Amino acid sequence: MNPRKKVDLKLIIIGALGVGKTSLLHRFVHKTFYEDYQTTLGASILSKIIILDDTTLKLQIWDTGGQERFRSMVSTFYKGSDGCVLAFDVTDVETFEALETWRGDVLAKTIPMEQSYPMVVLGNKIDLADRQVPQEVAQDWCKEKDIPYFEVSAKNDINVVQAFEMLASRALSRVSPSTTRYSRPSPCSMHAANLASTLTASLLV
């Protein structure tokens, strides 16, 4: 039996403040609902290993803050990413309308003019009753941009794993078959992680 290929991928999750990015990430990585709301300052990083077909993927997922005043600093973490989760809150239409700006930011910082950069859009909090963004509206926006769309609930564990695994699969398809990026963290990755910690600490001062 041939050993599985091993690949590491950097994914990011972005979106407006309060849409549930941290809760989505904890649901995927730890299989728990992140009940206590705390604003993410700068970025935090979680890792998860999954298996897709014959490949072992080590996912390094960057949870970025959604505050408008820190957007230029947070966008530093987009560089070198292999894929992106765009999240919004279905009970808050402004977070949906902001997707265009978030999408533009990440494309500008990753692979400018590269429309095939892997993304998925997650409409979170479908467990709540006071919905403001119709499913059809979100689907139409994503269809126009050729981005897969998932209606999700971090609280009730609906479609979260499926969404992250689809993004990982799309990101993997862009990695050269001869590329193995799964050994030691590169100096660039280590610097980025240190930068995330430094920035987060500085924002707390």
Coordinates of C-alpha atoms in Angstrom, one line a residue:
M1 CA 0.0 0.0 0.0
N2 CA 1.4 3.4 -1.0
P3 CA 1.7 5.8 1.9
R4 CA -0.6 8.8 1.9
K5 CA 0.7 12.1 0.6
K6 CA 1.0 14.7 3.3
V7 CA 0.2 18.3 2.6
D8 CA -0.3 21.3 4.8
L9 CA -2.6 24.1 3.9
K10 CA -3.2 27.6 5.3
L11 CA -6.8 28.6 5.3
I12 CA -8.4 31.8 6.6
I13 CA -11.8 32.6 7.9
I14 CA -12.9 36.2 7.4
G15 CA -16.1 38.3 7.7
A16 CA -17.7 41.1 9.7
L17 CA -17.6 41.4 13.5
G18 CA -19.9 39.0 15.3
V19 CA -20.8 36.7 12.5
G20 CA -19.5 33.6 14.4
K21 CA -16.2 33.0 12.8
T22 CA -14.6 31.7 16.0
S23 CA -17.6 29.6 16.8
L24 CA -17.5 28.0 13.3
L25 CA -13.8 27.3 13.7
H26 CA -14.2 25.7 17.1
R27 CA -17.1 23.6 15.9
F28 CA -14.9 22.3 13.0
V29 CA -11.7 21.8 15.0
H30 CA -12.9 20.8 18.4
K31 CA -16.5 19.7 17.7
T32 CA -17.8 22.0 20.3
F33 CA -19.9 25.2 20.3
Y34 CA -17.9 28.2 21.4
E35 CA -20.5 29.7 23.8
D36 CA -18.6 32.6 25.3
Y37 CA -18.4 35.5 22.8
Q38 CA -15.1 37.3 22.8
T39 CA -14.0 39.6 20.0
T40 CA -10.9 38.2 18.2
L41 CA -8.2 40.8 18.1
G42 CA -5.6 40.3 15.3
A43 CA -5.7 36.6 14.6
S44 CA -5.6 33.3 16.3
I45 CA -4.6 30.0 14.7
L46 CA -6.0 26.5 15.1
S47 CA -4.9 23.3 13.4
K48 CA -6.7 20.2 12.4
I49 CA -5.6 17.1 10.5
I50 CA -8.1 15.5 8.1
I51 CA -7.9 12.8 5.4
L52 CA -9.2 13.4 1.9
D53 CA -8.9 10.4 -0.4
D54 CA -5.2 9.4 -0.4
T55 CA -3.9 12.6 1.2
T56 CA -3.4 13.6 4.8
L57 CA -4.0 17.3 5.2
K58 CA -2.8 19.4 8.0
L59 CA -4.9 22.5 8.0
Q60 CA -3.6 25.7 9.7
I61 CA -6.7 27.9 10.0
W62 CA -6.4 31.6 10.8
D63 CA -9.3 33.1 12.6
T64 CA -9.1 36.8 11.9
G65 CA -10.8 39.7 13.7
G66 CA -13.6 41.5 11.9
Q67 CA -13.2 45.0 13.3
E68 CA -13.2 47.6 10.6
R69 CA -10.5 49.7 12.3
F70 CA -8.1 46.8 12.3
R71 CA -8.8 45.6 8.7
S72 CA -5.6 46.8 7.1
M73 CA -3.5 45.1 9.8
V74 CA -5.5 41.8 9.8
S75 CA -5.2 41.6 6.0
T76 CA -1.5 41.0 6.5
F77 CA -2.5 37.4 7.5
Y78 CA -4.1 36.7 4.2
K79 CA -0.8 36.4 2.3
G80 CA 0.2 32.9 1.5
S81 CA -3.2 31.4 2.2
D82 CA -4.5 28.5 0.1
G83 CA -8.2 29.2 0.6
C84 CA -10.8 31.3 2.4
V85 CA -14.0 31.0 4.3
L86 CA -16.2 34.1 3.9
A87 CA -18.7 34.1 6.7
F88 CA -21.8 36.2 7.3
D89 CA -24.8 36.2 9.7
V90 CA -28.1 35.5 8.1
T91 CA -29.8 37.6 10.7
D92 CA -27.8 40.7 9.8
V93 CA -28.0 42.0 6.3
E94 CA -25.1 44.4 6.7
T95 CA -22.7 41.4 7.2
F96 CA -23.9 39.9 3.9
E97 CA -23.5 43.2 2.1
A98 CA -20.0 43.4 3.4
L99 CA -19.0 40.2 1.7
E100 CA -18.0 42.0 -1.5
T101 CA -15.5 44.1 0.3
W102 CA -14.0 41.1 2.3
R103 CA -13.7 39.2 -0.9
G104 CA -12.0 42.0 -2.7
D105 CA -9.5 42.4 0.2
V106 CA -8.5 38.8 0.3
L107 CA -8.0 38.6 -3.5
A108 CA -5.9 41.7 -3.5
K109 CA -3.6 40.3 -0.7
T110 CA -3.3 36.8 -2.0
I111 CA -3.3 36.3 -5.7
P112 CA -4.4 39.5 -7.4
M113 CA -6.7 39.0 -10.4
E114 CA -6.8 35.2 -9.7
Q115 CA -10.5 34.5 -9.7
S116 CA -9.9 30.8 -9.1
Y117 CA -8.6 31.3 -5.6
P118 CA -10.6 28.8 -3.5
M119 CA -13.4 30.2 -1.4
V120 CA -16.6 29.1 0.3
V121 CA -19.3 31.3 1.7
L122 CA -21.0 30.4 5.0
G123 CA -24.3 31.9 6.0
N124 CA -24.2 31.3 9.8
K125 CA -26.9 31.3 12.5
I126 CA -29.6 29.6 10.5
D127 CA -30.9 28.3 13.9
L128 CA -32.1 31.8 14.8
A129 CA -35.7 32.9 13.9
D130 CA -35.1 36.5 12.9
R131 CA -33.5 35.9 9.5
Q132 CA -32.9 38.9 7.3
V133 CA -30.9 37.5 4.3
P134 CA -33.1 35.2 2.2
Q135 CA -31.3 32.0 1.2
E136 CA -32.1 32.7 -2.5
V137 CA -30.3 36.1 -2.3
A138 CA -27.2 34.5 -0.8
Q139 CA -27.2 31.7 -3.4
D140 CA -27.6 34.1 -6.3
W141 CA -24.6 36.2 -5.1
C142 CA -22.4 33.1 -4.7
K143 CA -23.6 31.7 -8.1
E144 CA -22.6 35.0 -9.8
K145 CA -19.1 34.7 -8.1
D146 CA -18.8 30.9 -8.7
I147 CA -18.4 30.3 -5.0
P148 CA -20.0 27.4 -3.1
Y149 CA -22.5 28.4 -0.6
F150 CA -23.5 26.7 2.7
E151 CA -26.2 27.5 5.1
V152 CA -24.7 26.6 8.5
S153 CA -25.2 26.7 12.2
A154 CA -22.2 26.6 14.5
K155 CA -24.5 26.1 17.5
N156 CA -26.4 23.1 16.0
D157 CA -23.5 21.6 14.0
I158 CA -25.2 22.0 10.6
N159 CA -23.0 21.8 7.4
V160 CA -19.9 23.2 9.1
V161 CA -17.6 20.2 8.5
Q162 CA -18.9 19.8 5.0
A163 CA -18.0 23.4 4.2
F164 CA -14.5 23.3 5.6
E165 CA -13.8 20.0 3.8
M166 CA -15.0 21.3 0.5
L167 CA -12.7 24.3 0.9
A168 CA -9.8 22.0 1.8
S169 CA -10.5 19.8 -1.2
R170 CA -10.6 22.8 -3.6
A171 CA -7.4 24.2 -2.1
L172 CA -5.7 20.8 -2.4
S173 CA -6.5 20.6 -6.1
R174 CA -4.4 23.7 -6.7
V175 CA -1.3 22.2 -5.0
S176 CA 1.2 20.6 -7.3
P177 CA 1.2 16.8 -6.9
S178 CA 5.0 16.9 -6.3
T179 CA 4.6 19.4 -3.5
T180 CA 4.8 18.1 0.1
R181 CA 4.4 20.9 2.6
Y182 CA 4.0 19.0 5.8
S183 CA 7.3 18.8 7.6
R184 CA 8.6 21.6 9.7
P185 CA 6.9 25.0 9.8
S186 CA 8.6 27.3 7.3
P187 CA 10.4 30.4 8.6
C188 CA 7.7 32.4 6.8
S189 CA 4.9 30.5 8.6
M190 CA 6.7 30.8 12.0
H191 CA 7.2 34.6 11.4
A192 CA 3.5 34.9 10.5
A193 CA 2.4 33.1 13.6
N194 CA 4.7 35.2 15.7
L195 CA 3.3 38.3 14.0
A196 CA -0.2 37.2 14.8
S197 CA 0.6 36.8 18.5
T198 CA 2.5 40.1 18.6
L199 CA -0.3 42.0 16.9
T200 CA -3.0 40.4 19.1
A201 CA -1.0 41.4 22.2
S202 CA -0.4 44.9 21.0
L203 CA -4.1 45.4 20.4
L204 CA -4.9 44.4 23.9
V205 CA -2.7 47.1 25.4

